[in-house]
PDB file of C-alpha atoms in Angstrom:
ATOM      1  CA  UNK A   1      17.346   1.671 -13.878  1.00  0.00           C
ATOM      2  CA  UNK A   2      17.051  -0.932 -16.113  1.00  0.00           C
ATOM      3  CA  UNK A   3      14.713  -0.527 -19.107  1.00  0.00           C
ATOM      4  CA  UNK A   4      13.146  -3.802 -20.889  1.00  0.00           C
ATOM      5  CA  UNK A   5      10.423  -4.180 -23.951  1.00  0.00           C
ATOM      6  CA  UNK A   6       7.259  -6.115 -23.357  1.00  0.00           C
ATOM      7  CA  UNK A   7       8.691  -9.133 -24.119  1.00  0.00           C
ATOM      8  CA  UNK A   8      11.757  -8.431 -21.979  1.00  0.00           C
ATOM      9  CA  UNK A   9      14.112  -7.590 -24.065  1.00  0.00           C
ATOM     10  CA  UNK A  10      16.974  -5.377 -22.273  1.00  0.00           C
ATOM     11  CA  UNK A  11      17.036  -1.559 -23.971  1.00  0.00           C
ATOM     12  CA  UNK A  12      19.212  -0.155 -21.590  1.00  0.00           C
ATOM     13  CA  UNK A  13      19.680   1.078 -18.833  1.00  0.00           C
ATOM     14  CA  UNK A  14      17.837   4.900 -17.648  1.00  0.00           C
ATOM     15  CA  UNK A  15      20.303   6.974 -15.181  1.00  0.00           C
ATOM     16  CA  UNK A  16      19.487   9.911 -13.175  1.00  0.00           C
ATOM     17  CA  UNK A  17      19.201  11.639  -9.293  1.00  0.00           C
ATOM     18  CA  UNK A  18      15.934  12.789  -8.082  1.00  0.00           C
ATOM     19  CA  UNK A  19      14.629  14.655  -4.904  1.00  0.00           C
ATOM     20  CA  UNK A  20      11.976  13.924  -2.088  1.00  0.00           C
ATOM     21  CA  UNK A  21      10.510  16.648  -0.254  1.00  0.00           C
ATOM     22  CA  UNK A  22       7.683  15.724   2.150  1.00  0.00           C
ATOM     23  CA  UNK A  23       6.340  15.906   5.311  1.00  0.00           C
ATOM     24  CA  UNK A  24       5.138  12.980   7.838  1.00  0.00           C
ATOM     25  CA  UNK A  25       2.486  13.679  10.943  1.00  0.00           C
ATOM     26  CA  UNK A  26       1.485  11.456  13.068  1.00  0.00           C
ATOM     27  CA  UNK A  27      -1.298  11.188  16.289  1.00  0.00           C
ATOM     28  CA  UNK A  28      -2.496   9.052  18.910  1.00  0.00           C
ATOM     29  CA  UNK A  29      -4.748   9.186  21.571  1.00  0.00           C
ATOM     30  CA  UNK A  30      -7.312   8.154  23.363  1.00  0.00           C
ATOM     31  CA  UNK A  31     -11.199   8.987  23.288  1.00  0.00           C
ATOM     32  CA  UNK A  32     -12.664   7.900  26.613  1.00  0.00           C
ATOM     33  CA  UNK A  33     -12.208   4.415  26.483  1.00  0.00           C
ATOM     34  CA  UNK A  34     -11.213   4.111  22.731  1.00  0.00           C
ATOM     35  CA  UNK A  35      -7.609   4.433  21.078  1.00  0.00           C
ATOM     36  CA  UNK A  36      -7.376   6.992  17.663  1.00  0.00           C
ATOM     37  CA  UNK A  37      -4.676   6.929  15.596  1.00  0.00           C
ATOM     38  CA  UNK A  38      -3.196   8.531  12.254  1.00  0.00           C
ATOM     39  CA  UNK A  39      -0.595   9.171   9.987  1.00  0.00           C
ATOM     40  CA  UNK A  40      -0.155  11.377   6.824  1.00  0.00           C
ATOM     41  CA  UNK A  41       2.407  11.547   4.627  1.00  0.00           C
ATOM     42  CA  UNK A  42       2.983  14.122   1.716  1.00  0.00           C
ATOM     43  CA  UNK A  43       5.467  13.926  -1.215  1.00  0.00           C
ATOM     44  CA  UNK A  44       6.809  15.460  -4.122  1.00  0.00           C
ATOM     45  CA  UNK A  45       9.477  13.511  -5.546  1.00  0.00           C
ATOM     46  CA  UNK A  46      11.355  14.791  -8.831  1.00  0.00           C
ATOM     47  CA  UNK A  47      14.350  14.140 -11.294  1.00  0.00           C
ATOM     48  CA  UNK A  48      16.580  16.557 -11.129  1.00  0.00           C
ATOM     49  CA  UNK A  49      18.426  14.625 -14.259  1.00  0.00           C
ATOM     50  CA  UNK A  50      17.209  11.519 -15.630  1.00  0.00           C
ATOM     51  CA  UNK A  51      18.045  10.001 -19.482  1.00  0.00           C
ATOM     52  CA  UNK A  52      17.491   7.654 -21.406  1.00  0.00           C
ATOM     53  CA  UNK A  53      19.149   6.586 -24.915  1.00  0.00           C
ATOM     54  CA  UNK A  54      20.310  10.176 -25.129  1.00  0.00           C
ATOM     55  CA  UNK A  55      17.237  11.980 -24.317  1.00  0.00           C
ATOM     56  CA  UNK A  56      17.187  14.050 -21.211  1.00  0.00           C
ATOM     57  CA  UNK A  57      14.307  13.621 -18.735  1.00  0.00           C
ATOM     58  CA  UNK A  58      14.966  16.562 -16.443  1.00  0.00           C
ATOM     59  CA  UNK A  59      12.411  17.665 -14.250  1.00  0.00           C
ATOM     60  CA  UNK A  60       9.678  14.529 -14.452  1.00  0.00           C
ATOM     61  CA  UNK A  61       8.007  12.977 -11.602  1.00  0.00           C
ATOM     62  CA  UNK A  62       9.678  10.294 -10.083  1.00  0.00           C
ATOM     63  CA  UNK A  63       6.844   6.652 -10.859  1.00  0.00           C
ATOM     64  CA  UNK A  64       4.816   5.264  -8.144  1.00  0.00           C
ATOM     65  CA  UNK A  65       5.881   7.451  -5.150  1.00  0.00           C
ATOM     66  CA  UNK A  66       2.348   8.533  -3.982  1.00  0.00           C
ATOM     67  CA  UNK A  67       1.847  12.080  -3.533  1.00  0.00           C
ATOM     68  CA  UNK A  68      -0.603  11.881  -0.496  1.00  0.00           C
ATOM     69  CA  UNK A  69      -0.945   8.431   2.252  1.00  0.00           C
ATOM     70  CA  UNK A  70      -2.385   8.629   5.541  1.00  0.00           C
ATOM     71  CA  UNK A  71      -4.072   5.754   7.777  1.00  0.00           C
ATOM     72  CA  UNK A  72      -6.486   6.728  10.403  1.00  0.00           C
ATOM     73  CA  UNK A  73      -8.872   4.266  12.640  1.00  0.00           C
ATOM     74  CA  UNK A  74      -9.489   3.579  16.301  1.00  0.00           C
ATOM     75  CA  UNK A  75      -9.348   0.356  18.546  1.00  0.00           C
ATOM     76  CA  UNK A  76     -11.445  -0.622  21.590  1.00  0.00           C
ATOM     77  CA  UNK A  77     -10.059  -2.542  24.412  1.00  0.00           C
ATOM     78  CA  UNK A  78     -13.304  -4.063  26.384  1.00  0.00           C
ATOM     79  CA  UNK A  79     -13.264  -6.457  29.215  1.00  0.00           C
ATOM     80  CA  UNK A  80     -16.192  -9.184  28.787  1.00  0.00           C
ATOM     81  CA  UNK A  81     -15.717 -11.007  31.954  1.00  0.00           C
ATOM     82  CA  UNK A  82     -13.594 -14.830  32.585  1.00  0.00           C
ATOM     83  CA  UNK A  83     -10.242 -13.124  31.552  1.00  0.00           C
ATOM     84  CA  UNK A  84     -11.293 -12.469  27.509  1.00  0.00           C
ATOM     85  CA  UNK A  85     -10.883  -9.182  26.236  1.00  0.00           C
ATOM     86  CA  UNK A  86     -12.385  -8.368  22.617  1.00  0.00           C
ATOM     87  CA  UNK A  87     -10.351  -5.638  20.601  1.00  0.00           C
ATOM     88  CA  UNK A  88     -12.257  -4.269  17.797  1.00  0.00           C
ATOM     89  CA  UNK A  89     -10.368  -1.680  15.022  1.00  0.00           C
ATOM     90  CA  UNK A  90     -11.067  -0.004  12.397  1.00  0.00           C
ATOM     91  CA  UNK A  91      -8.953   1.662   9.579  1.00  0.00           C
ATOM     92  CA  UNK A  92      -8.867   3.299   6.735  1.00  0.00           C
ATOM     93  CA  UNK A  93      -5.541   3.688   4.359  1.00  0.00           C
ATOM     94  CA  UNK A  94      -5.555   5.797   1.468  1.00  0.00           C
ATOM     95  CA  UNK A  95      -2.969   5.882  -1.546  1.00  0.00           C
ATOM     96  CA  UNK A  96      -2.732   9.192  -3.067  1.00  0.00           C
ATOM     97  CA  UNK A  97      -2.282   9.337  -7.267  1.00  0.00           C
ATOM     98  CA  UNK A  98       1.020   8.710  -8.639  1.00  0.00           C
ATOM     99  CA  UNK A  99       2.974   8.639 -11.750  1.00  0.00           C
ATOM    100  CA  UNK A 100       3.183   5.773 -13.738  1.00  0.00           C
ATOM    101  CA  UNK A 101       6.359   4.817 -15.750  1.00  0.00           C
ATOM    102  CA  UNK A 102       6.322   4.558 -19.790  1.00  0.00           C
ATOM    103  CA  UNK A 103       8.061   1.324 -21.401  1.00  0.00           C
ATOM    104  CA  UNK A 104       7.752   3.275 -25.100  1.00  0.00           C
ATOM    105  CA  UNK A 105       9.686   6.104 -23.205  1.00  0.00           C
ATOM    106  CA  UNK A 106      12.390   4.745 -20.642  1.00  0.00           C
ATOM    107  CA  UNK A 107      11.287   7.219 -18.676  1.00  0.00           C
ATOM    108  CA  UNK A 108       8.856   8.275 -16.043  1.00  0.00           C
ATOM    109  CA  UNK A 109       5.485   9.993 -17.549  1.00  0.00           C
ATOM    110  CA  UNK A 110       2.960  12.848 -16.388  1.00  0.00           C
ATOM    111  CA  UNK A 111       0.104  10.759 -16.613  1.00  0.00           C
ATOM    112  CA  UNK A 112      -0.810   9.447 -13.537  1.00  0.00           C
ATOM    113  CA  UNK A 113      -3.274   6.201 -11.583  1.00  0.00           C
ATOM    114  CA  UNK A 114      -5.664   7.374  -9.952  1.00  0.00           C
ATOM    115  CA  UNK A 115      -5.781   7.529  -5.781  1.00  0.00           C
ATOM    116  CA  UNK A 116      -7.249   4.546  -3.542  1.00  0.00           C
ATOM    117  CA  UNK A 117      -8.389   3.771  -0.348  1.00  0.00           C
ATOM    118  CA  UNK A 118      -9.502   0.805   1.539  1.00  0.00           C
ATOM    119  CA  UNK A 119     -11.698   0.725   4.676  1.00  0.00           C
ATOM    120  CA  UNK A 120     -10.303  -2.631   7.459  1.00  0.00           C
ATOM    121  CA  UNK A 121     -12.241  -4.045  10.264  1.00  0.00           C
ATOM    122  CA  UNK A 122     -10.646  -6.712  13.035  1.00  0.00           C
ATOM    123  CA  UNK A 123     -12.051  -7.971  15.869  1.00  0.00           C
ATOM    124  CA  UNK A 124      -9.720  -9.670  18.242  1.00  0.00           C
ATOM    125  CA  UNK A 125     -10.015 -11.260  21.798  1.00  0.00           C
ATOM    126  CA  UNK A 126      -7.720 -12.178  24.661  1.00  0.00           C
ATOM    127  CA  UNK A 127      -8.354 -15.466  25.899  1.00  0.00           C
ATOM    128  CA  UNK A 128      -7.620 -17.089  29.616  1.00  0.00           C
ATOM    129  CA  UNK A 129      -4.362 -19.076  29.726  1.00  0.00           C
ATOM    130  CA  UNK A 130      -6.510 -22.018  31.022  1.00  0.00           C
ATOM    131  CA  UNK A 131      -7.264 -22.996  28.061  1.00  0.00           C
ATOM    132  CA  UNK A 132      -3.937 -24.009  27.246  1.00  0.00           C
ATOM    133  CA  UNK A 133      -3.581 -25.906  30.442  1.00  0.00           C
ATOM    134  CA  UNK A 134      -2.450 -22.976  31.725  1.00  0.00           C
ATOM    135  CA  UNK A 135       0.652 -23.552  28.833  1.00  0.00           C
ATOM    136  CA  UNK A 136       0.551 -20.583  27.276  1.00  0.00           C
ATOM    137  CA  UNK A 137       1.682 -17.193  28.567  1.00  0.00           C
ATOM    138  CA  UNK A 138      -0.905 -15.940  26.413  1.00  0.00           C
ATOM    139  CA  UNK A 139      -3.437 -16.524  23.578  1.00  0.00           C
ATOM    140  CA  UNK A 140      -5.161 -14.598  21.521  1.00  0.00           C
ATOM    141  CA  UNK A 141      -7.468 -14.934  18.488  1.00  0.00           C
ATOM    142  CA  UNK A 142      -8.328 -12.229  15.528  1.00  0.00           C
ATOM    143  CA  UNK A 143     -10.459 -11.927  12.706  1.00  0.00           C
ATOM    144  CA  UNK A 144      -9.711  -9.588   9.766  1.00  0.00           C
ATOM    145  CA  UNK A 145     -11.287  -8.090   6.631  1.00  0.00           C
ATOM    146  CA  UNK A 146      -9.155  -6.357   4.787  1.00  0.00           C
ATOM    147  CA  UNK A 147     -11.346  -4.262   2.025  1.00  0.00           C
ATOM    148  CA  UNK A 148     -13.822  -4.474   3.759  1.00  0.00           C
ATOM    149  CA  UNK A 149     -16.123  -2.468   0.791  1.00  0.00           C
ATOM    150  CA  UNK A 150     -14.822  -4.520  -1.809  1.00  0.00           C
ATOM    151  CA  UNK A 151     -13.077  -1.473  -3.674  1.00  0.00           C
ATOM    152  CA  UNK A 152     -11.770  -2.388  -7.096  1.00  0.00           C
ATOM    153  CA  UNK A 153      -8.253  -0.544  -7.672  1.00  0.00           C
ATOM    154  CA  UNK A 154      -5.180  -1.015  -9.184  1.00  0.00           C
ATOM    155  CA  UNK A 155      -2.107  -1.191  -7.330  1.00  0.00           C
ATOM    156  CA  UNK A 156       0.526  -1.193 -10.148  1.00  0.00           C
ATOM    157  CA  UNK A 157      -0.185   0.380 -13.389  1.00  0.00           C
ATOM    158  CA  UNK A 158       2.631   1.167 -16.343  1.00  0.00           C
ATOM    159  CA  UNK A 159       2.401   2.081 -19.981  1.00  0.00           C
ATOM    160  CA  UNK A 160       3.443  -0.365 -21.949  1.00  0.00           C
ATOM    161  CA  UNK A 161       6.036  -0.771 -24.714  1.00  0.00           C
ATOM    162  CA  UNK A 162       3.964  -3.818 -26.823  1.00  0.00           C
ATOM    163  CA  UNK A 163       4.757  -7.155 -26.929  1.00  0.00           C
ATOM    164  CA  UNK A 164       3.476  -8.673 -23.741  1.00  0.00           C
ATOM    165  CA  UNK A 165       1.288 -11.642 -23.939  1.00  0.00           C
ATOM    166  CA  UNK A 166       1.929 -11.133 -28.130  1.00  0.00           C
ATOM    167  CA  UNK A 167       0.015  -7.516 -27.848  1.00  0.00           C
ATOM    168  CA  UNK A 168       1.222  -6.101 -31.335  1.00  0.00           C
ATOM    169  CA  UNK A 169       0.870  -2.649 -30.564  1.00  0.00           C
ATOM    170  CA  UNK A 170       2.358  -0.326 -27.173  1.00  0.00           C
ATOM    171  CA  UNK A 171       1.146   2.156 -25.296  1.00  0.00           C
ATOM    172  CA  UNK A 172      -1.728   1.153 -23.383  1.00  0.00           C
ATOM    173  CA  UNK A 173      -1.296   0.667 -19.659  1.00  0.00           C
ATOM    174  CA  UNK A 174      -0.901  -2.445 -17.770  1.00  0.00           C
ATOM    175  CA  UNK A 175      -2.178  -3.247 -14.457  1.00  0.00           C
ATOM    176  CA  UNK A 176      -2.240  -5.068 -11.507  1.00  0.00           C
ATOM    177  CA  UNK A 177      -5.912  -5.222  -9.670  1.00  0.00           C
ATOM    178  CA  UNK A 178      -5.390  -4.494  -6.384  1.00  0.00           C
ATOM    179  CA  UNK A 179      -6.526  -7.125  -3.248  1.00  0.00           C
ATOM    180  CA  UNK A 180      -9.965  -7.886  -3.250  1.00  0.00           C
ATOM    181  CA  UNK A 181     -12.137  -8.521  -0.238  1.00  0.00           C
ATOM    182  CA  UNK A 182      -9.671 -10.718   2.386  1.00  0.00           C
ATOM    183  CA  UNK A 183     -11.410 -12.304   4.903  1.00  0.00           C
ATOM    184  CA  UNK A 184      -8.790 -14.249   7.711  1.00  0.00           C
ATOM    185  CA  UNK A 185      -8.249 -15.600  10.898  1.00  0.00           C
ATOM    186  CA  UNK A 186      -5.221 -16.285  13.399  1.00  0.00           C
ATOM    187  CA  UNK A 187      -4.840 -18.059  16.710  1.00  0.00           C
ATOM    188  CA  UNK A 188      -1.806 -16.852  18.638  1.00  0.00           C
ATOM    189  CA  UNK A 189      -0.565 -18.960  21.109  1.00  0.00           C
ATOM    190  CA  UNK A 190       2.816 -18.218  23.225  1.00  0.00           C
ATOM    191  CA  UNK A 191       4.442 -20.603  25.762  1.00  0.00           C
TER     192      UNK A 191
END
């Protein structure tokens, strides 16, 4: 792994082999007329040697491999009448803590970002060919909030080693917000 300062300088390069043990579940089903679904999956990644400029690493966490992530939410197929079907879903994906990685260091660190979750919502619809001309072999438009609560998070976090955007001193962490509020639309049309 390559190992920069702040302002990119190369320090060298990190080497080491690391372990995953986890487990993934999954389920699916259906709820009268409604669709469930989930996932879960659980981690603990370590290194069983990693060094850097001479100093051994042994035994830290391996950065940004989550701990804990599952996704669970349901869909609704329902029939309105004039061949258009509307398909609202619902999710919610969580991100379980992780390790962040130290620039001072070279190496990984204990201290960890906290978990995150964000709740989606969609609402779809099948629409009759005809509108196409009878065209299309099928069209369908969606609507989708992603974040639907607005929940401020970082995505990316790492403890810095100085220098970046002419910081003088290291060791503070750097982060990347995670998405806001996403509000889209798509029209799918095939022929």
């Amino acid at each position: 792994m390559a190992v920069s300062s702040g302002n990119g300088q190369f320090l060298g390069l990190g080497t080491g082999d690391s372990n995953y043990h986890g487990v993934n579940l999954s389920a699916e089903g259906a709820l009268g007329k409604a669709h469930l679904f989930g996932n879960a999956n659980f981690e603990h990644a370590h290194f069983n040697h990693y060094a850097f400029n001479g100093t051994n690493y042994d035994g830290l966490p391996v950065s940004y491999v989550p701990d804990t992530t599952f996704n669970v939410g349901a869909y609704y197929r329902a029939p309105m009448g004039g061949g258009i079907v509307l398909k609202p879903r619902a999710w919610y994906q969580y991100t379980g803590s992780q390790h962040v990685f130290d620039n001072n260091l070279g190496a990984p660190s204990q201290q960890t970002m906290p978990a995150y979750g964000t709740l989606n919502l969609s609402v779809g619809a099948e629409l009759p060919r005809e509108l196409a001309g009878g065209l299309a072999h099928s069209i369908e438009l969606n609507l989708e909030v992603l974040n639907a609560l607005g929940k401020r998070y970082n995505a990316f976090e790492e403890i810095s080693s100085g220098g970046l955007y002419n910081t003088p001193t290291a060791g503070y962490v750097l982060a990347l917000p995670g998405t806001p509020r996403v509000i889209y639309g798509t029209l799918d049309v095939k022929f």
